[in-house]
Short mmCIF file of C-alpha atoms and ligand atoms in Angstrom, two decimals:
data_model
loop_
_atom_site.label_atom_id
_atom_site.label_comp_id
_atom_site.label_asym_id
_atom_site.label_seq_id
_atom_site.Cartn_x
_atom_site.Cartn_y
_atom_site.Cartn_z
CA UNK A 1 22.97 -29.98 -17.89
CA UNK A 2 24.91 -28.99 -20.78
CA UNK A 3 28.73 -28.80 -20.74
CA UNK A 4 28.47 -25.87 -20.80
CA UNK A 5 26.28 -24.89 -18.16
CA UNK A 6 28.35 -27.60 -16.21
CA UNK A 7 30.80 -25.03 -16.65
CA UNK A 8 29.07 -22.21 -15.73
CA UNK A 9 27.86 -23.68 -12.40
CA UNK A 10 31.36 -24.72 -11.42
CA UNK A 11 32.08 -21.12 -11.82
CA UNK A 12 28.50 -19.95 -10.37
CA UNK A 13 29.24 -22.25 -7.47
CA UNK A 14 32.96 -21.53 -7.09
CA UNK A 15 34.52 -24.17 -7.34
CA UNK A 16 36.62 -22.26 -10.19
CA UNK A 17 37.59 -18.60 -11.14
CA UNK A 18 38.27 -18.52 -14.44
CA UNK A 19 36.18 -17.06 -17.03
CA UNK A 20 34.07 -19.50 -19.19
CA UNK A 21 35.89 -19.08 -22.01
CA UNK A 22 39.61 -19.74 -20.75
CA UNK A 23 38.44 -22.67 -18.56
CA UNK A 24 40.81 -25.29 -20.55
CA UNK A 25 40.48 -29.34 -19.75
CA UNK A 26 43.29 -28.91 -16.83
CA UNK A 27 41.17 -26.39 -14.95
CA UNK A 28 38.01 -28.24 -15.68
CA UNK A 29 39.65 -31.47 -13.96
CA UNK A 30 40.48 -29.48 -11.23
CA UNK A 31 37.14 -27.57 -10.40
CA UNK A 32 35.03 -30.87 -10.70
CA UNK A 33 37.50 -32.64 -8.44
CA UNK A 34 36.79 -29.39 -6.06
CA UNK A 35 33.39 -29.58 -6.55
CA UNK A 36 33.33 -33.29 -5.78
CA UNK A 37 35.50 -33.35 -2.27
CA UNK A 38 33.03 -30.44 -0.75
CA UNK A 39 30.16 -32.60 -2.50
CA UNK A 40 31.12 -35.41 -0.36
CA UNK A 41 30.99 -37.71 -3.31
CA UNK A 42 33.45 -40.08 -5.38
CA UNK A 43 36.32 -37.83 -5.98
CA UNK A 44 37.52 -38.71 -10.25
CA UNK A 45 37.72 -35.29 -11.94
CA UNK A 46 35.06 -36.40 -13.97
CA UNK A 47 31.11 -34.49 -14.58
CA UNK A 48 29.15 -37.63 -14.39
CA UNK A 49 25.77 -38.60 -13.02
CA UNK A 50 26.46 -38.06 -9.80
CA UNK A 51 28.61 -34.92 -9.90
CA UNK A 52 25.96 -33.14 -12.01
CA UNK A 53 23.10 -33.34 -9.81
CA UNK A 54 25.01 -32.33 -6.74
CA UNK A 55 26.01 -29.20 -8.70
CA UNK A 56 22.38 -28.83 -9.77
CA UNK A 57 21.31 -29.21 -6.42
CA UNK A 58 23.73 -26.36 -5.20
CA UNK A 59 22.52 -24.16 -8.24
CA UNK A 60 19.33 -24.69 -6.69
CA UNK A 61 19.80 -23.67 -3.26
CA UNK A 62 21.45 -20.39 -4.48
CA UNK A 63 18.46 -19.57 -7.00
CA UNK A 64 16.12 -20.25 -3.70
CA UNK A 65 18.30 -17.75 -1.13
CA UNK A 66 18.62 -15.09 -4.50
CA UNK A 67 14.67 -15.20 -4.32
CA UNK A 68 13.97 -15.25 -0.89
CA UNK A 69 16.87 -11.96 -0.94
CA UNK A 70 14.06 -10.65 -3.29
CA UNK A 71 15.48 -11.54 -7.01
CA UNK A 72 13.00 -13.27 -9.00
CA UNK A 73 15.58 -16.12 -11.04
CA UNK A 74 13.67 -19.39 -12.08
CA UNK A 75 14.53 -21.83 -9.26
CA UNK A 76 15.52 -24.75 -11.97
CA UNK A 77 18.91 -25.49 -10.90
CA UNK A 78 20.79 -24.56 -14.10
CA UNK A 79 22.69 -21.91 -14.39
CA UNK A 80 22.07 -19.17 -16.70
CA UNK A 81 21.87 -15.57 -17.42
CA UNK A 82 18.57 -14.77 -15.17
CA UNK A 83 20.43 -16.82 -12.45
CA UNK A 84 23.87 -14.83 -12.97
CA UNK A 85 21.85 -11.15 -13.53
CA UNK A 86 20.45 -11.87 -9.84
CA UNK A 87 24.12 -12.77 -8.15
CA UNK A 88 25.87 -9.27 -9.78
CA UNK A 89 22.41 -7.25 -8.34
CA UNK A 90 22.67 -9.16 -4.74
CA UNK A 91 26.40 -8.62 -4.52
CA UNK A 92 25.84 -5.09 -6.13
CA UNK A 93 22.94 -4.09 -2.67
CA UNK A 94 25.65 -5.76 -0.51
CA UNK A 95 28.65 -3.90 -1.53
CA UNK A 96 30.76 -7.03 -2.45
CA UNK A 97 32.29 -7.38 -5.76
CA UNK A 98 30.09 -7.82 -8.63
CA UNK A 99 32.04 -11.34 -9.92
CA UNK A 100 28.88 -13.21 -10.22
CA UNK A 101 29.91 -16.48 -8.05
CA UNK A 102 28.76 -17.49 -4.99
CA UNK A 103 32.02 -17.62 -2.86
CA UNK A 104 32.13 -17.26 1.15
CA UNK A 105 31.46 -13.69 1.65
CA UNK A 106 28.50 -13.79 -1.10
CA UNK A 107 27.38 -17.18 0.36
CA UNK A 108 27.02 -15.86 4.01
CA UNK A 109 25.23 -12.35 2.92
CA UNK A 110 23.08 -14.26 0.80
CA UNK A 111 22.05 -16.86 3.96
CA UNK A 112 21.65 -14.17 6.55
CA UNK A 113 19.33 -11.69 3.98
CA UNK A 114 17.23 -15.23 3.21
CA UNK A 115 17.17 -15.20 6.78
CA UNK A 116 16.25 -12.25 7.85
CA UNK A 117 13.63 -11.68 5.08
CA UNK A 118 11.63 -14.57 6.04
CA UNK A 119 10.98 -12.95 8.99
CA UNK A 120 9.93 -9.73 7.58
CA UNK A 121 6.98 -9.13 6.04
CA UNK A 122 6.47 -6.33 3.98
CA UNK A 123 2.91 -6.40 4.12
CA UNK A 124 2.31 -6.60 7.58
CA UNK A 125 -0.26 -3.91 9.24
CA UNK A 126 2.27 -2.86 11.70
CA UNK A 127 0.25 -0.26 13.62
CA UNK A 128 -3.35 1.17 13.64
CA UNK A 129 -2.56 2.93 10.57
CA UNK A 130 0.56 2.00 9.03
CA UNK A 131 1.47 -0.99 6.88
CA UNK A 132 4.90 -1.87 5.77
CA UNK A 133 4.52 -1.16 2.44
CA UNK A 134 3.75 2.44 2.66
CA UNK A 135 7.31 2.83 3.81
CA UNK A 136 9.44 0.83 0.74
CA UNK A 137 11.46 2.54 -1.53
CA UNK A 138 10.07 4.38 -4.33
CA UNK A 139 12.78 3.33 -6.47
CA UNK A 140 10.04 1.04 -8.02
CA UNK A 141 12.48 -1.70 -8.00
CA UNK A 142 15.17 -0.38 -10.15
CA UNK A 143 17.97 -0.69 -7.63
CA UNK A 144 16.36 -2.55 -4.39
CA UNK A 145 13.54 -4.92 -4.03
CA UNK A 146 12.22 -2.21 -1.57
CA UNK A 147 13.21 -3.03 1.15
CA UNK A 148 17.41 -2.95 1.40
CA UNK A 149 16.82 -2.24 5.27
CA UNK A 150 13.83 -2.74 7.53
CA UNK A 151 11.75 -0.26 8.41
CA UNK A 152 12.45 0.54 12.67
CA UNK A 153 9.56 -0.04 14.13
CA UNK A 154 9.66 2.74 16.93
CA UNK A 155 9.52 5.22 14.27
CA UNK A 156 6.28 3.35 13.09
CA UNK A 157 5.01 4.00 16.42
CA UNK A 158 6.23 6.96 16.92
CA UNK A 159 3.95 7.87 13.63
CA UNK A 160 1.13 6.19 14.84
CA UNK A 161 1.15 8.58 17.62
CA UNK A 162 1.27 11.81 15.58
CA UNK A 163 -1.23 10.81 13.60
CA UNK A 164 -3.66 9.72 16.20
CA UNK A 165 -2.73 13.22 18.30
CA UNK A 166 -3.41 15.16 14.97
CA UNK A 167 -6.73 12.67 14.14
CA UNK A 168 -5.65 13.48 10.18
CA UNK A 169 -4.72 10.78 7.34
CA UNK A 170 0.18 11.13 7.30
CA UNK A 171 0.64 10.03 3.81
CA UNK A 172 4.52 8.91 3.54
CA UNK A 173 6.02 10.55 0.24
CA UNK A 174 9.58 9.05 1.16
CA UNK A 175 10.37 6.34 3.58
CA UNK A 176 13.43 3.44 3.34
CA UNK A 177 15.70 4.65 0.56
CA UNK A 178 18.37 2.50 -1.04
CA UNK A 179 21.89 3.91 -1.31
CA UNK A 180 20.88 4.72 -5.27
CA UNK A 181 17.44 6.26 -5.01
CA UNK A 182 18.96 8.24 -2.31
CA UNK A 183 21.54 9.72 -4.67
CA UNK A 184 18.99 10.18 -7.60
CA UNK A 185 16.78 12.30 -4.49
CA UNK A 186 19.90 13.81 -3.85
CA UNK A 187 19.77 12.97 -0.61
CA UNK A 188 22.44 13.92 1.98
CA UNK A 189 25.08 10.83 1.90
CA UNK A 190 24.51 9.84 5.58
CA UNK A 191 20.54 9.82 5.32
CA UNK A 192 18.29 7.87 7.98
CA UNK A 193 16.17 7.75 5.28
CA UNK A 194 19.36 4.66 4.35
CA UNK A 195 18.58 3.57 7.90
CA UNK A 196 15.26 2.68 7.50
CA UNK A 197 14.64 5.24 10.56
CA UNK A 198 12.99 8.18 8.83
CA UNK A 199 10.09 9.04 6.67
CA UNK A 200 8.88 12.12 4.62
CA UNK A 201 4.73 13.20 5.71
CA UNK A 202 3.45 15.33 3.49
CA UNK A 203 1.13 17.99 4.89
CA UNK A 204 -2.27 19.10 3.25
CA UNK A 205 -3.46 22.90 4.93
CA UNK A 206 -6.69 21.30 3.78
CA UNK A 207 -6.49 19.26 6.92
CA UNK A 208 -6.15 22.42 9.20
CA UNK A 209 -2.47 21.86 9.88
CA UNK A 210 0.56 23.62 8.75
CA UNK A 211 4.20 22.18 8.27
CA UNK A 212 4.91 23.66 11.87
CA UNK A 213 2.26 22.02 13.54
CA UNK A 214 2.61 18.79 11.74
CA UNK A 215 6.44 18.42 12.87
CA UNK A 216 5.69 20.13 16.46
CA UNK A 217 3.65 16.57 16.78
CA UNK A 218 7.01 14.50 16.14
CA UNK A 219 8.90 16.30 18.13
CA UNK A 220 6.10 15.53 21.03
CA UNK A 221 6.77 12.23 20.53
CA UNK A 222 10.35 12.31 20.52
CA UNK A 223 11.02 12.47 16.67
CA UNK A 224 13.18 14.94 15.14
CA UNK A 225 12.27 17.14 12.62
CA UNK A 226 13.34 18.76 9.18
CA UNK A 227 10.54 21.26 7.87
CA UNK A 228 10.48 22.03 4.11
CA UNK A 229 7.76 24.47 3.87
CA UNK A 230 8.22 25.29 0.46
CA UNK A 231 8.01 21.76 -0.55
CA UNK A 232 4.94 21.23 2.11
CA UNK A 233 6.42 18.20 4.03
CA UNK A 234 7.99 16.90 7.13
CA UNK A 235 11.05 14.70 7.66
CA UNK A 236 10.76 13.18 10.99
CA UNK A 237 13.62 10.66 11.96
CA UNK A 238 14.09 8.63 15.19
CA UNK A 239 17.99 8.57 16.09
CA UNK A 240 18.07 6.29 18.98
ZN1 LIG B 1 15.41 1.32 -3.95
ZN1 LIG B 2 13.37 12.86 4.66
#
């Protein structure tokens, strides 16, 4: 590592606040002596050997959890722009301030996303008929990595059912939506679409079934219904 990107882990990692270029030698002291006590390792306010690969190592860990939260930073344990890019979009989908360091309420979202995401699978054949990915946001990756929320899988089933009552192909225009595709959409501010709890089924007359027949088939299965039948689809949501 560099000097500076010694200094830009300290601040990646925080172990100090400032901004790289007011960090003076007094705050420097201070941060690597930080950075040492939670290390566990020789405390002397001094980046040496030791010091720098236990701040590597925690660079490291952070890249690995920004991944596995679906960023895509190079997992070489120095900091950088790539590395900082992905901290501001993670605390940016969480709602915490974009500061770009890994403190305690960044640290924790960041563990419990890593978390949860390795036990979600986004291209898992959930039903019959339905995979995950036919339900990710259509952003296209401009705000989300797809999937800000998972998908409920009742409503999966739920779809399943329709579409094995109706025997016809539900193609999913709209499914999870993150909080800024769902503004672009214009999307009411409260949508379950936010939830991961509702999807848009387009309907083709070609098939034999109108917009009222498609969303009377929801509603048999406990969905509820919004029909556009201008636009030729139905929103079916599952509230419980
Ligand atoms: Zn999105
Ligand atoms: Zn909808």
């Amino acid at each position: 590592m560099t000097d500076l990107q010694i200094k830009q882990a300290l601040i990646l990692c925080y172990f100090t606040t400032e901004n790289l270029d007011t960090i003076d030698d007094k705050t420097f002291g201070e941060a690597v002596t930080a950075a040492q006590t939670s290390g566990g390792i020789a405390v002397d306010g001094i980046a040496g050997a030791e010091t720098v690969a236990m701040l590597s190592e925690r660079v490291r860990s952070i890249q690995m959890n920004l991944n596995k939260a679906g960023n895509n930073c190079p997992i070489d344990g120095l900091p950088g722009p790539l590395t900082d890019q992905a901290v501001k979009a993670f605390q940016h989908q969480n709602g915490l301030i974009e500061d770009g360091m890994v403190g305690t309420l960044t640290e924790s979202a960041l563990n419990q996303t890593a978390i949860s995401n390795a036990l979600f699978n986004p291209d898992e054949q959930v039903t019959e008929h339905f995979n995950m990915r036919e339900f990710q946001c259509e952003c296209g990756g401009r705000y989300c990595n797809g999937f800000p929320v998972a998908v409920n899988r009742i409503l999966i089933e739920k779809l399943e059912m329709v579409r094995q009552f109706l025997d016809i192909p539900l193609v999913i225009s709209s499914g999870v939506r993150c909080e800024e595709l769902n503004r672009e959409v214009g999307g009411v501010w409260d949508s379950y679409h936010k939830l991961g709890r509702a999807a848009d089924v387009l309907v083709y007359e070609s098939n034999g079934y109108r917009v009222d027949d498609v969303a009377d088939a929801g509603e048999k299965f406990g969905l509820k219904t919004i029909r556009y039948y201008d636009q030729r689809f139905v929103h079916f949501q599952y509230n419980d």
